[in-house]
JSON list of C-alpha atoms in Angstrom, two decimals:
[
{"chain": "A", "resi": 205, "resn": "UNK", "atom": "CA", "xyz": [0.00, 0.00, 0.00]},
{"chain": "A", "resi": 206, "resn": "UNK", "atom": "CA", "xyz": [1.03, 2.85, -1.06]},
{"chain": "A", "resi": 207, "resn": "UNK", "atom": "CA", "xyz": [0.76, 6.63, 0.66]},
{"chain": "A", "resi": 208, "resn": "UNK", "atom": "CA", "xyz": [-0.24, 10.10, -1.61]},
{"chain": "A", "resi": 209, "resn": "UNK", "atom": "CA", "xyz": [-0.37, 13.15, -0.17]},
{"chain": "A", "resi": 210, "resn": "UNK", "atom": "CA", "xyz": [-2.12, 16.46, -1.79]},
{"chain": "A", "resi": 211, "resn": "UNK", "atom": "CA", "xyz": [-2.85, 19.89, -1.63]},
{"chain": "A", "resi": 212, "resn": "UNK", "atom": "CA", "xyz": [-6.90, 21.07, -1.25]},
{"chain": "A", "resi": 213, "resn": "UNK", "atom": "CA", "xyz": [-8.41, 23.97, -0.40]},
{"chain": "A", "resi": 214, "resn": "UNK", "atom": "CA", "xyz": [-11.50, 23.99, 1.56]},
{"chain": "A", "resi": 215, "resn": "UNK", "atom": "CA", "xyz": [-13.97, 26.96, 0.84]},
{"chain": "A", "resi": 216, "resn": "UNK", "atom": "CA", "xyz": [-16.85, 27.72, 2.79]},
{"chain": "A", "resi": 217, "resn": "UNK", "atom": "CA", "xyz": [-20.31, 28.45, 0.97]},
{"chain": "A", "resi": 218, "resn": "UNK", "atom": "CA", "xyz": [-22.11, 31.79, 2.10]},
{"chain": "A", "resi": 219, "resn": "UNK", "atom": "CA", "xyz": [-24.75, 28.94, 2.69]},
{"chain": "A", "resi": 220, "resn": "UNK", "atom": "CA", "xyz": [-23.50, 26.64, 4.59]},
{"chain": "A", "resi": 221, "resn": "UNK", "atom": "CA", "xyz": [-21.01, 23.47, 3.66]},
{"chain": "A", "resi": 222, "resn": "UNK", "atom": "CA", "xyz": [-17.36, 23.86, 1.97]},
{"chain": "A", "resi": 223, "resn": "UNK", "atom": "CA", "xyz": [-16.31, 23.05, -1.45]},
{"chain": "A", "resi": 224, "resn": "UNK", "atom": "CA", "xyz": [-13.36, 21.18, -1.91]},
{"chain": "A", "resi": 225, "resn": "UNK", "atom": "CA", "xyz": [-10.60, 22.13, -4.89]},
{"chain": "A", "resi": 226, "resn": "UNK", "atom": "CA", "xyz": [-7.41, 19.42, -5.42]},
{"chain": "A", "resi": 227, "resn": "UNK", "atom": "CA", "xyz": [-5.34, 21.77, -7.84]},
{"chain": "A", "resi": 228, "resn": "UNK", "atom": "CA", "xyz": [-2.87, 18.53, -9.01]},
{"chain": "A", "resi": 229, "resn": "UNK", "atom": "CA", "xyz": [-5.97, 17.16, -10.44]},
{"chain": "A", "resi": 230, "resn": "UNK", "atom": "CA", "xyz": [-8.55, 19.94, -11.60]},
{"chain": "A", "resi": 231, "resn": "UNK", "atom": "CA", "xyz": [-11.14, 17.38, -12.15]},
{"chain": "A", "resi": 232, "resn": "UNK", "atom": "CA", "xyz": [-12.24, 17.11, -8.56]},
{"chain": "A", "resi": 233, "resn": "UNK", "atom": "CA", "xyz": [-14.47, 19.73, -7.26]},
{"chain": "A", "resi": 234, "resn": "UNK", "atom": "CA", "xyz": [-16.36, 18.45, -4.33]},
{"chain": "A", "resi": 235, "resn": "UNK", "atom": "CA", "xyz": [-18.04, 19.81, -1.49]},
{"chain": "A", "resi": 236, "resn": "UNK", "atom": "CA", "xyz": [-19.73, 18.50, 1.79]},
{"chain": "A", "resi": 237, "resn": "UNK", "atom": "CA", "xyz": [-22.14, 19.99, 4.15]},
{"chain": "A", "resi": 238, "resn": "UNK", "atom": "CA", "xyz": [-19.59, 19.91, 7.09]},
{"chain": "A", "resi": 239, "resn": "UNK", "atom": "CA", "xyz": [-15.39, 20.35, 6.89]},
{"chain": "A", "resi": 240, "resn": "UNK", "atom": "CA", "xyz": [-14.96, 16.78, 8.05]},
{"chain": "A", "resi": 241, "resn": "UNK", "atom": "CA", "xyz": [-17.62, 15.41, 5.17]},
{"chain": "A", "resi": 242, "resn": "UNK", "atom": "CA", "xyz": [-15.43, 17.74, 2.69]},
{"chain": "A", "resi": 243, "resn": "UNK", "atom": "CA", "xyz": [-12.43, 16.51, 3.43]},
{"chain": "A", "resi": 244, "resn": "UNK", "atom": "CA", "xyz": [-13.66, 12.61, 3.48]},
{"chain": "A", "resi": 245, "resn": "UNK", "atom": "CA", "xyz": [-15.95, 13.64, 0.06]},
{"chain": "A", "resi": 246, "resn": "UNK", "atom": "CA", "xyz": [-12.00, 14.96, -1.23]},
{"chain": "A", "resi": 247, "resn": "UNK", "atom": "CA", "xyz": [-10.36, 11.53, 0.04]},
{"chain": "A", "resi": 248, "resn": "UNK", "atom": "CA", "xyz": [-12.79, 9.41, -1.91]},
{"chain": "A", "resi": 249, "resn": "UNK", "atom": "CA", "xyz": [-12.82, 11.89, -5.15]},
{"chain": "A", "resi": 250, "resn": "UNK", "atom": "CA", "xyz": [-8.59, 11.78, -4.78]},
{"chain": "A", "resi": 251, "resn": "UNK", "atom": "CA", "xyz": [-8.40, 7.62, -4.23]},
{"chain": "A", "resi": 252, "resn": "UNK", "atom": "CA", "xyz": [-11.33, 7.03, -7.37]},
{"chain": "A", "resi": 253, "resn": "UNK", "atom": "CA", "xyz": [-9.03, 9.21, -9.56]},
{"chain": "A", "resi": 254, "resn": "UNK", "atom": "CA", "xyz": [-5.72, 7.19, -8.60]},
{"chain": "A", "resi": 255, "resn": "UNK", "atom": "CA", "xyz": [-6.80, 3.89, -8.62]},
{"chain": "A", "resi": 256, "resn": "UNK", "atom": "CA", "xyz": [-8.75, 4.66, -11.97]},
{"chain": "A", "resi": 257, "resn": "UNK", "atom": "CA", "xyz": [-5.17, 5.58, -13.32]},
{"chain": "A", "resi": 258, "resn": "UNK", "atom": "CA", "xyz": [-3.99, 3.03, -11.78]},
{"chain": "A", "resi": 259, "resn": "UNK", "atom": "CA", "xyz": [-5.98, 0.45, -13.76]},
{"chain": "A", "resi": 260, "resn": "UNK", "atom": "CA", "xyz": [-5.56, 2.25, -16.66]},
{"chain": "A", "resi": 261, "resn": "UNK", "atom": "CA", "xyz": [-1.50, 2.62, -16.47]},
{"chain": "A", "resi": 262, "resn": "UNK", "atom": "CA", "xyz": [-1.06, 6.06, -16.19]},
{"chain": "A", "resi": 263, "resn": "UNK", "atom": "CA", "xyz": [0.92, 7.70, -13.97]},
{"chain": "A", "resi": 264, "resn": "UNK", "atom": "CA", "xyz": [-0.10, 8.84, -10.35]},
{"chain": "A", "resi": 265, "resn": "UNK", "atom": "CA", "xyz": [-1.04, 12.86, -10.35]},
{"chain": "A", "resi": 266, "resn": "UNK", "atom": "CA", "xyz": [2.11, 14.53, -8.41]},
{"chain": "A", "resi": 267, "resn": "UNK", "atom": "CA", "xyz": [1.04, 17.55, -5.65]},
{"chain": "A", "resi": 268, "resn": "UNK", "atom": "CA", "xyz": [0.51, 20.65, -7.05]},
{"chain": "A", "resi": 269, "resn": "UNK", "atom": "CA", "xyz": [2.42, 23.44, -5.34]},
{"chain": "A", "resi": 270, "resn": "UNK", "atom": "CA", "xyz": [0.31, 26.08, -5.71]},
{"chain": "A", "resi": 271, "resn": "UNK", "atom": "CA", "xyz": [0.90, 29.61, -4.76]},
{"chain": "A", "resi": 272, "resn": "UNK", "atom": "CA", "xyz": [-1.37, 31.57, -2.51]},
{"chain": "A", "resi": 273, "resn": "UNK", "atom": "CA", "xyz": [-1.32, 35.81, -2.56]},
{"chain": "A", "resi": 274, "resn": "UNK", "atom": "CA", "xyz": [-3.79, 38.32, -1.41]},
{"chain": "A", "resi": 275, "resn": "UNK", "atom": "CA", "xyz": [-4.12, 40.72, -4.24]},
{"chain": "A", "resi": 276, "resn": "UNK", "atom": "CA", "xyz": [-5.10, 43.89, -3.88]},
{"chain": "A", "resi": 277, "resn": "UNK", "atom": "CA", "xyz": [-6.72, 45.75, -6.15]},
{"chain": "A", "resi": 278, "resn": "UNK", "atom": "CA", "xyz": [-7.96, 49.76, -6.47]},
{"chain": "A", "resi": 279, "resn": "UNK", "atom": "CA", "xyz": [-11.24, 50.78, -8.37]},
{"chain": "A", "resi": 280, "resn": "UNK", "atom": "CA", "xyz": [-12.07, 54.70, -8.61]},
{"chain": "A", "resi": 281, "resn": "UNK", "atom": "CA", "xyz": [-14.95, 55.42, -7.45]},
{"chain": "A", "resi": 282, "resn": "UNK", "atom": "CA", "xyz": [-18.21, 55.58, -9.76]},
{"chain": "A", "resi": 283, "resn": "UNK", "atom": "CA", "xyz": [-19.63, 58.89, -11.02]},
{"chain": "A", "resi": 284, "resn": "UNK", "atom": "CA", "xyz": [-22.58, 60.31, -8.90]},
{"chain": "A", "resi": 285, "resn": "UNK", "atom": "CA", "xyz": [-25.96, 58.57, -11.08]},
{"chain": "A", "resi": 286, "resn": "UNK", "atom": "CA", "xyz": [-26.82, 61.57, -13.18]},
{"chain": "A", "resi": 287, "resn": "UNK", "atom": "CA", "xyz": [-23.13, 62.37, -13.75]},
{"chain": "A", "resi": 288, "resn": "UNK", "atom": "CA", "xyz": [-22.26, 60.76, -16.37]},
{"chain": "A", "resi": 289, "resn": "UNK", "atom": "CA", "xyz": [-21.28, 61.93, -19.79]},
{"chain": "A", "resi": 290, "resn": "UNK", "atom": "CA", "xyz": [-21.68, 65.78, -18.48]},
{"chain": "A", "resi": 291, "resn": "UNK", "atom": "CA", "xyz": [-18.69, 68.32, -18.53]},
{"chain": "A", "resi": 292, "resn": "UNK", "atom": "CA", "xyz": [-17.27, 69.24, -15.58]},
{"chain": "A", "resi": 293, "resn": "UNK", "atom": "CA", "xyz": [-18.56, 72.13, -13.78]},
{"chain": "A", "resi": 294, "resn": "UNK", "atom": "CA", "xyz": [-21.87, 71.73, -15.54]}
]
């Protein structure tokens, strides 16, 4: 028995539950009502796609090493409605 480790992201829904992302292998997207049901729902998704390979002689998906950043970035504010498209000082 072999042991594969990978890289998810867990992302909570505004509604509830979290959504699961494996970036090595872009095909899963998963989610589960609780973080523990996520991360089991991501287990299974991650084992069906190896063992399919598997079968199928292809090679085993390596770990993604994905980079996280907060990006910032700055919008100008809107024109006042009614504003638009007039000269200034008008």
């Amino acid at each position: 028995m072999a042991d594969y480790n990978y890289t998810v992201y867990f992302e909570p829904f505004e509604e509830g539950g979290y959504q699961a992302i494996v970036p090595a292998i872009p095909e899963i997207c998963t989610f589960g009502d609780t973080l523990e049901e996520a991360r089991q729902m991501a287990k299974d998704a991650i084992r069906c796609v190896i063992e399919s390979g598997l079968k199928e002689g292809e090679p085993v998906p390596r770990d993604a090493d994905p980079t996280k950043e907060l990006v910032t970035i700055s919008i100008s504010p809107l024109p006042e409605p009614g504003r638009l498209g007039k000269p200034a000082g008008h």
